[in-house]
Short mmCIF file of C-alpha atoms in Angstrom, two decimals:
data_model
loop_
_atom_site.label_atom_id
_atom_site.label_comp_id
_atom_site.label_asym_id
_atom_site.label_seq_id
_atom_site.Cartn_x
_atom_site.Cartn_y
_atom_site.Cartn_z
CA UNK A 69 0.00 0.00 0.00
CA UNK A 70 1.08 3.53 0.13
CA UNK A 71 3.12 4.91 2.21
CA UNK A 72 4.27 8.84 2.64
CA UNK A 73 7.00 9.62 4.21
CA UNK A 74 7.00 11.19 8.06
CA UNK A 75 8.62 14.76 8.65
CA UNK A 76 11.22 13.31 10.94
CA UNK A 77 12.20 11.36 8.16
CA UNK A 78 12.44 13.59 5.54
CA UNK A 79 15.16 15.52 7.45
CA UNK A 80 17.14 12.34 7.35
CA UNK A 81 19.49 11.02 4.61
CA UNK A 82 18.49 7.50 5.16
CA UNK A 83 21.71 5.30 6.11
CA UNK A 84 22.40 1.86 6.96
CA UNK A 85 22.14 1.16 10.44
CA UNK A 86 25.72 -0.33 11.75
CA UNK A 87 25.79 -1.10 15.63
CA UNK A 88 22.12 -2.14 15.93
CA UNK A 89 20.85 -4.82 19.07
CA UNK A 90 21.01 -8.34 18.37
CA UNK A 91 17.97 -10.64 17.85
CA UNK A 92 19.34 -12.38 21.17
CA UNK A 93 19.42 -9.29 23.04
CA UNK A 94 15.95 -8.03 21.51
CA UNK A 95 14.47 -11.14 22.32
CA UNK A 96 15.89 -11.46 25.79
CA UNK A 97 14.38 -7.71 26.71
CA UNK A 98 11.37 -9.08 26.19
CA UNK A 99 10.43 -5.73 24.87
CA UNK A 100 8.23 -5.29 21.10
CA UNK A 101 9.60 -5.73 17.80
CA UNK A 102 9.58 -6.17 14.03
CA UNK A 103 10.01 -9.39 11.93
CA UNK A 104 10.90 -9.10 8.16
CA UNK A 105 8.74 -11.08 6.00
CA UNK A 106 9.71 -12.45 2.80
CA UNK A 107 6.62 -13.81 1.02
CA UNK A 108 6.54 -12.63 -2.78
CA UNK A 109 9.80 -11.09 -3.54
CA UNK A 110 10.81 -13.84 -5.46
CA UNK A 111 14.64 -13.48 -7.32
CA UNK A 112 15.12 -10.15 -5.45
CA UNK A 113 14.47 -11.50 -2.26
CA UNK A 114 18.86 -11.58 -1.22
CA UNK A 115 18.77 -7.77 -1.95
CA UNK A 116 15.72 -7.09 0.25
CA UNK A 117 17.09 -8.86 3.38
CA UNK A 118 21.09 -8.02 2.60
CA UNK A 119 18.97 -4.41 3.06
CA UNK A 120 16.76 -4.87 6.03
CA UNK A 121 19.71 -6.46 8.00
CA UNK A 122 21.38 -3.22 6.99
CA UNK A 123 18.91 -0.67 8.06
CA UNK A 124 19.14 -2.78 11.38
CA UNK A 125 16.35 -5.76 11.14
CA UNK A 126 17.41 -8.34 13.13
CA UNK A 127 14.13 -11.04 12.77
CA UNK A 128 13.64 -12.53 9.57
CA UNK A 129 10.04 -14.83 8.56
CA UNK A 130 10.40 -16.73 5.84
CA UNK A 131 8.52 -20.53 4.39
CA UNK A 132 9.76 -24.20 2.52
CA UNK A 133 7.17 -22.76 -0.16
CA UNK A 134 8.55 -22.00 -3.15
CA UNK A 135 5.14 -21.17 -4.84
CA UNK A 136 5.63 -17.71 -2.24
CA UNK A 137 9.23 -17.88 -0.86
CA UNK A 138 12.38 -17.86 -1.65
CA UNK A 139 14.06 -19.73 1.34
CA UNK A 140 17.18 -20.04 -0.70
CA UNK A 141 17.07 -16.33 -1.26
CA UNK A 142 16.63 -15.73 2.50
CA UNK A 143 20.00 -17.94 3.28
CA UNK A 144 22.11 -15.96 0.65
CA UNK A 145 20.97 -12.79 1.94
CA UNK A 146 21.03 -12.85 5.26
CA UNK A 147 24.71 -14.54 5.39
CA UNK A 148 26.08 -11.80 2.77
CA UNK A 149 24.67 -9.20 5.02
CA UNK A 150 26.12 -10.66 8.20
CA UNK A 151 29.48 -11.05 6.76
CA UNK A 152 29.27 -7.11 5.66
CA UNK A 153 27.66 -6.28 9.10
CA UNK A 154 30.71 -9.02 11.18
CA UNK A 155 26.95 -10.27 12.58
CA UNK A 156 27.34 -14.11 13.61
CA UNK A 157 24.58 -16.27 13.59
CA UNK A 158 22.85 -16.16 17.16
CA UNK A 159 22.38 -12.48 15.98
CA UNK A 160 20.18 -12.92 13.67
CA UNK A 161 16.44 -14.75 14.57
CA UNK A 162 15.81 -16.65 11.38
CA UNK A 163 11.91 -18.10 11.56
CA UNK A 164 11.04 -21.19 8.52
CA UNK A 165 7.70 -22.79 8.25
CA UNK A 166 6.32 -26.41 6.74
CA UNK A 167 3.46 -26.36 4.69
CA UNK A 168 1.52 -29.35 3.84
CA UNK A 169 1.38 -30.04 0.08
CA UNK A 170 -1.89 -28.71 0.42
CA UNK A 171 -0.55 -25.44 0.22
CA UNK A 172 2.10 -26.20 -2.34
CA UNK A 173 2.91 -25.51 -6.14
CA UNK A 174 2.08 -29.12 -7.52
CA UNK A 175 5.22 -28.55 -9.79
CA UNK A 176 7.49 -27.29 -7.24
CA UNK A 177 7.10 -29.14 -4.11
CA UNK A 178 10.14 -29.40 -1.46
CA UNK A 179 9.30 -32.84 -0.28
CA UNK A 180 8.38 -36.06 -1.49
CA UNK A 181 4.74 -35.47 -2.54
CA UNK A 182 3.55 -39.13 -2.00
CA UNK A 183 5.88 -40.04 1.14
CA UNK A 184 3.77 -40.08 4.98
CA UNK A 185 3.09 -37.09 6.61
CA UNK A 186 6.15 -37.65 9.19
CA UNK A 187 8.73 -37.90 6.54
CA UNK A 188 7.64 -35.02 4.44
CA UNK A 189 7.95 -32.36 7.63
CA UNK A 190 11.88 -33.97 8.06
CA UNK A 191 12.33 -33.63 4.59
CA UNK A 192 11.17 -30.00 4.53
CA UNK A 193 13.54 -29.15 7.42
CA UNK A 194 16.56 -30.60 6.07
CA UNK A 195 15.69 -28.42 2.90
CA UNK A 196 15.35 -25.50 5.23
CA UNK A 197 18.70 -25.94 6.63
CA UNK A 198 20.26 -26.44 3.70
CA UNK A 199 18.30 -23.60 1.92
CA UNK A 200 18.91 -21.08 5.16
CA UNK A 201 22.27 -21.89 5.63
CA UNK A 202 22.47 -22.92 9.35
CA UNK A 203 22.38 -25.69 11.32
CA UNK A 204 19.46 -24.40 13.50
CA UNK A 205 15.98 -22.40 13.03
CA UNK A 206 15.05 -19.89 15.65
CA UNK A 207 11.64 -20.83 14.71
CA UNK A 208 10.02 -23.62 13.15
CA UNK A 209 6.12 -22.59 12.11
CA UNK A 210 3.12 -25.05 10.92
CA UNK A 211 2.07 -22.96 8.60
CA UNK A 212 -2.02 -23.58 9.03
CA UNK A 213 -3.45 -26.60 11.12
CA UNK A 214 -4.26 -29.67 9.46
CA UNK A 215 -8.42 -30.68 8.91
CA UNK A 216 -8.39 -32.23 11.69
CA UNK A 217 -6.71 -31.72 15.35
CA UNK A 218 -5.53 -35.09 14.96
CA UNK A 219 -3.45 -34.85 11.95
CA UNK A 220 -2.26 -31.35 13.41
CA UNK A 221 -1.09 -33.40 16.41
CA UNK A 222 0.81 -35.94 14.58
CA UNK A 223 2.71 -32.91 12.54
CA UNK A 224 3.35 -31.30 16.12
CA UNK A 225 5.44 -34.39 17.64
CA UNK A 226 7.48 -34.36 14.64
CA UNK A 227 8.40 -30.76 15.53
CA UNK A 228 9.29 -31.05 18.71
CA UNK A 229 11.30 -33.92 18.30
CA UNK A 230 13.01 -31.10 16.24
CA UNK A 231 13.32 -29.17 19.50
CA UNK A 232 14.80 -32.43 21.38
CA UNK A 233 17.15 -32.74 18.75
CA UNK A 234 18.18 -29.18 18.69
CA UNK A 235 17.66 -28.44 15.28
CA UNK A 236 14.92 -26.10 16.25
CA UNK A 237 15.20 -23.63 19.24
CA UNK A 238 10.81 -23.00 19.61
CA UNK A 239 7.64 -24.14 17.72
CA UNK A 240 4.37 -22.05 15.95
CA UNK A 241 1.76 -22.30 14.25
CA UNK A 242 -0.06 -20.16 11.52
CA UNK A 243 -3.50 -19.41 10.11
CA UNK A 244 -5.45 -20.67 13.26
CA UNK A 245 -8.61 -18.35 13.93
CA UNK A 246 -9.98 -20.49 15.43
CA UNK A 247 -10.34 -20.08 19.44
CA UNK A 248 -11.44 -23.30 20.87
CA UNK A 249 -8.92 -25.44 18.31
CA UNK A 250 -6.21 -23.60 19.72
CA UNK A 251 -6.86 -24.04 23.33
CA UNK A 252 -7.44 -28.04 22.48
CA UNK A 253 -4.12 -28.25 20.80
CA UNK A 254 -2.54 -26.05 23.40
CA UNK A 255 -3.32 -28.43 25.97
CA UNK A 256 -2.61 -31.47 24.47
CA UNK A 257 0.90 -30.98 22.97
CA UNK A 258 3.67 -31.15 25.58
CA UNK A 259 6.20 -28.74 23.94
CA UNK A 260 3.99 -25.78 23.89
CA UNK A 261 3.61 -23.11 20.51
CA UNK A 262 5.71 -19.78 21.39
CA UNK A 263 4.49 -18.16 18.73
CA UNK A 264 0.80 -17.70 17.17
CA UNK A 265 1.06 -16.24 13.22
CA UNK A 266 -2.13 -14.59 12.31
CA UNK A 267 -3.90 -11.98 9.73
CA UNK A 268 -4.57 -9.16 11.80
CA UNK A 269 -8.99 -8.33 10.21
CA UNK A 270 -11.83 -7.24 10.54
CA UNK A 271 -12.84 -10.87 9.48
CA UNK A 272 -11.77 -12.80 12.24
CA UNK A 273 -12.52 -9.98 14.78
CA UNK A 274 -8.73 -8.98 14.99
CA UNK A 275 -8.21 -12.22 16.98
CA UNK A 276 -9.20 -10.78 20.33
CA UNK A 277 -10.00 -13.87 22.28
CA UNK A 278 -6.45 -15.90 20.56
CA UNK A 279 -4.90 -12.87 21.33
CA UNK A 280 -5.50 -12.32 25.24
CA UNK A 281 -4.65 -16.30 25.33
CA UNK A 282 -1.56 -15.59 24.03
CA UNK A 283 -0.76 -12.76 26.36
CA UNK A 284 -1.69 -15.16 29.57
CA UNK A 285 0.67 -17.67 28.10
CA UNK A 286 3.96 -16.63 27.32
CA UNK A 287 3.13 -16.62 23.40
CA UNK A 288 3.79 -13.98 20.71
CA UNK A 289 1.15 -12.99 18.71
CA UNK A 290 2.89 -12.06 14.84
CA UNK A 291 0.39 -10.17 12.74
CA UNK A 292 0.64 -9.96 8.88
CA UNK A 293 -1.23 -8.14 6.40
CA UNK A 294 -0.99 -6.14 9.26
CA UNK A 295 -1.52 -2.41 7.20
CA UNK A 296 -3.06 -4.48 3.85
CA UNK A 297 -5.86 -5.66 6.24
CA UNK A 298 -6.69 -1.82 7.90
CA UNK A 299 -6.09 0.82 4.57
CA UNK A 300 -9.41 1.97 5.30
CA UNK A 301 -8.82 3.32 8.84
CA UNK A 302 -5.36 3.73 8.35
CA UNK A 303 -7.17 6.50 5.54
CA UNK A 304 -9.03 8.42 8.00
CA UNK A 305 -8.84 12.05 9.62
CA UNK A 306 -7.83 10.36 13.16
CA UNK A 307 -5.62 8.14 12.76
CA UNK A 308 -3.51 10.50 10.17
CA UNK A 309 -3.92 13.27 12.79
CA UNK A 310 -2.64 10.90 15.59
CA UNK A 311 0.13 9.82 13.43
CA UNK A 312 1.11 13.69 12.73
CA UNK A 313 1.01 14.11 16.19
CA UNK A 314 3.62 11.21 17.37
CA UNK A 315 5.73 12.08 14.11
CA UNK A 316 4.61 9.41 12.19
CA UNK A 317 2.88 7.83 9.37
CA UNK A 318 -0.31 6.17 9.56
CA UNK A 319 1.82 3.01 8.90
CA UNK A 320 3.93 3.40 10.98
CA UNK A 321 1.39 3.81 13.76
CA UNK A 322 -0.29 1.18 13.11
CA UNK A 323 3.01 -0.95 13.88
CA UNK A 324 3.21 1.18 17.48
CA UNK A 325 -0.52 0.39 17.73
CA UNK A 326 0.20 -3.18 17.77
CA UNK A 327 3.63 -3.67 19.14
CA UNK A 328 2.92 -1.15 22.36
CA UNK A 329 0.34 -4.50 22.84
CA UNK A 330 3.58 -6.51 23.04
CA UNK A 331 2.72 -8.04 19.48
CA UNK A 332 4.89 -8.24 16.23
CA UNK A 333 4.03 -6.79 12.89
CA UNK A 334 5.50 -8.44 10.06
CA UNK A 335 7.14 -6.08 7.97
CA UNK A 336 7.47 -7.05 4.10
CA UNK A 337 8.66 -3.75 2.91
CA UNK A 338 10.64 -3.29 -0.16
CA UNK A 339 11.95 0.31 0.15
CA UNK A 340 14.69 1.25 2.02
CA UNK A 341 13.32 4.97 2.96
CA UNK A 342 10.84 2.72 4.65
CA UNK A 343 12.68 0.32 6.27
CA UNK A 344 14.72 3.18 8.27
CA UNK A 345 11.38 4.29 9.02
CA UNK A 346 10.64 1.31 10.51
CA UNK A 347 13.43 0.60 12.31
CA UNK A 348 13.42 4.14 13.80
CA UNK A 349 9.41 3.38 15.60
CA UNK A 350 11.25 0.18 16.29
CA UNK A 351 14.35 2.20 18.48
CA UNK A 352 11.95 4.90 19.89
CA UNK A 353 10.21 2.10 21.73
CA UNK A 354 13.03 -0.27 22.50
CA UNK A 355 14.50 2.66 24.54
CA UNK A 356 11.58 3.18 26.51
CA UNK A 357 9.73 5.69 24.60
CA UNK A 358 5.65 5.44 25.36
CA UNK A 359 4.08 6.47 21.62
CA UNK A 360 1.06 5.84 22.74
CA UNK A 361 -0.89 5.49 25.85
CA UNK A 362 -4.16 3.39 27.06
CA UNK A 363 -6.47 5.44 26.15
CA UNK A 364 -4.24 6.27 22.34
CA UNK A 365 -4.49 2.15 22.25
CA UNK A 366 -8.53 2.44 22.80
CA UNK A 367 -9.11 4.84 20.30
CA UNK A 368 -7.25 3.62 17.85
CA UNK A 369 -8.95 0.31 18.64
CA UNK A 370 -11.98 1.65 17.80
CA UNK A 371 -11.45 3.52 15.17
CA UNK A 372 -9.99 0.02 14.10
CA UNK A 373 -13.29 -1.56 14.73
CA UNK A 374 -11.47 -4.02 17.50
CA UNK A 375 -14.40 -5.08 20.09
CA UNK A 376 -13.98 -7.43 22.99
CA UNK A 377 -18.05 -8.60 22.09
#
């Protein structure tokens, strides 16, 4: 969507960011941040995340799905930008996900298509490894649940005998909207998801019941399609006056909006103006700054349309 420009940033020639907090310390603050996404950028996905390691991202989302990702892409960038940067690994958070053939180019799939479920997940990690360029994933995500909460359980103790083997440091899952599913599988896995993957819409009622589960239980909630999903407030007289009035864009204050919540915005930018931008909101809250306030987060909630009905 697009994006102007806030006045603070149009003062600033936009530079690489050099001395920047690691993804270790980040996520050891336990304080808000930003993960890059990946999904459609196809051959110029290296250049993208050589540039948002640059401009100081530190959190990188990315899929064994060729039909959207380029995984491979992902590993060339992200070790071409750490060897620029002198980054080493544990610096950077690097998050993969499976995806059941389901969800796969029937021409392009990373796995055996007719092996058993169990086999096709392994086979899918090893590509990720090999395709990332490390030895370990920060994150291993199930991309959506399977039909039924059977079959989604049976592609859960694969992952975490990914944990036990310590190929895989935590475990999420993706495209569930569904509140009662997720407290089921919750309860019934015994390495439990760290991390919940959502759209953040008006369609699934911006996840309110998911999200205060995840809040209670040590999970973090990532939103995508995070400014896609809200042009229509992010158009109106409020929220641009807000934004104005904390120095920032609309987008850009949509990603407070959320991460002052303690959530994480995925962040699929292209442009490098923006990605400074980004990482700027990103800094102002890191060091302490309060953007916004309750009763900002209220209005802006329902302005959003957000209800707790």
């Amino acid at each position: 969507m697009f994006r102007e420009e806030s006045t603070s940033m149009k003062q600033k020639q936009v530079t690489p960011t050099k001395t920047f907090p690691s993804a270790h310390e980040i996520w050891s603050s336990g304080k808000s941040f930003l993960i890059y996404g990946t999904a459609w950028k196809k051959e110029e996905t290296t250049r993208h995340v050589v540039d948002a390691l640059h401009y100081g991202f530190r959190f990188i989302d990315t899929a064994c799905q060729p039909k959207h990702y380029n995984e491979a892409g992902v590993g060339d960038g992200w070790t071409h930008a750490a060897e620029e940067l002198g980054l080493k690994r544990e610096d950077i958070f690097i998050q993969t996900k499976f995806t059941s053939i389901h969800g796969q180019d029937p021409n392009n799939i990373p796995y055996e298509k007719n092996a058993d479920l169990d086999t096709q997940i392994r086979q899918s990690l090893e590509k990720s490894l090999s395709n990332l360029k490390t030895t370990y994933i920060d994150s291993l995500v199930l991309h959506s649940p399977f039909r039924t909460l059977e079959e989604t359980l049976q592609a859960w103790k694969v992952f975490e005998s990914f944990v036990e083997e310590g190929k895989v440091k935590r475990l999420g899952l993706s495209n569930c909207y569904d509140f009662k599913f997720f407290k089921h599988f919750y309860s019934a896995v015994e390495i439990k998801p760290r991390i919940l993957q959502n759209r953040f819409r008006i369609e699934t009622k911006f996840d309110v019941p998911l999200r205060e589960f995840c809040d209670e239980n040590n999970i973090l909630y990532q939103s995508f399609w995070t400014l896609t999903a809200n042009r229509k407030a992010l158009r109106t007289k409020e929220i641009r006056d807000l934004a104005k009035d904390k120095g920032l864009t609309p987008q850009t204050l949509m990603y407070a909006y959320m991460m002052t919540q303690g959530h994480t915005p995925l962040d699929g930018t292209t442009s490098r103006p923006h990605m400074q931008e980004d990482i700027q909101l990103f800094l102002r809250l890191y060091n302490g700054e309060e953007i916004l306030n309750t009763d900002e987060v209220n209005f802006m909630s329902g302005i959003l349309g957000v209800t707790t009905e």
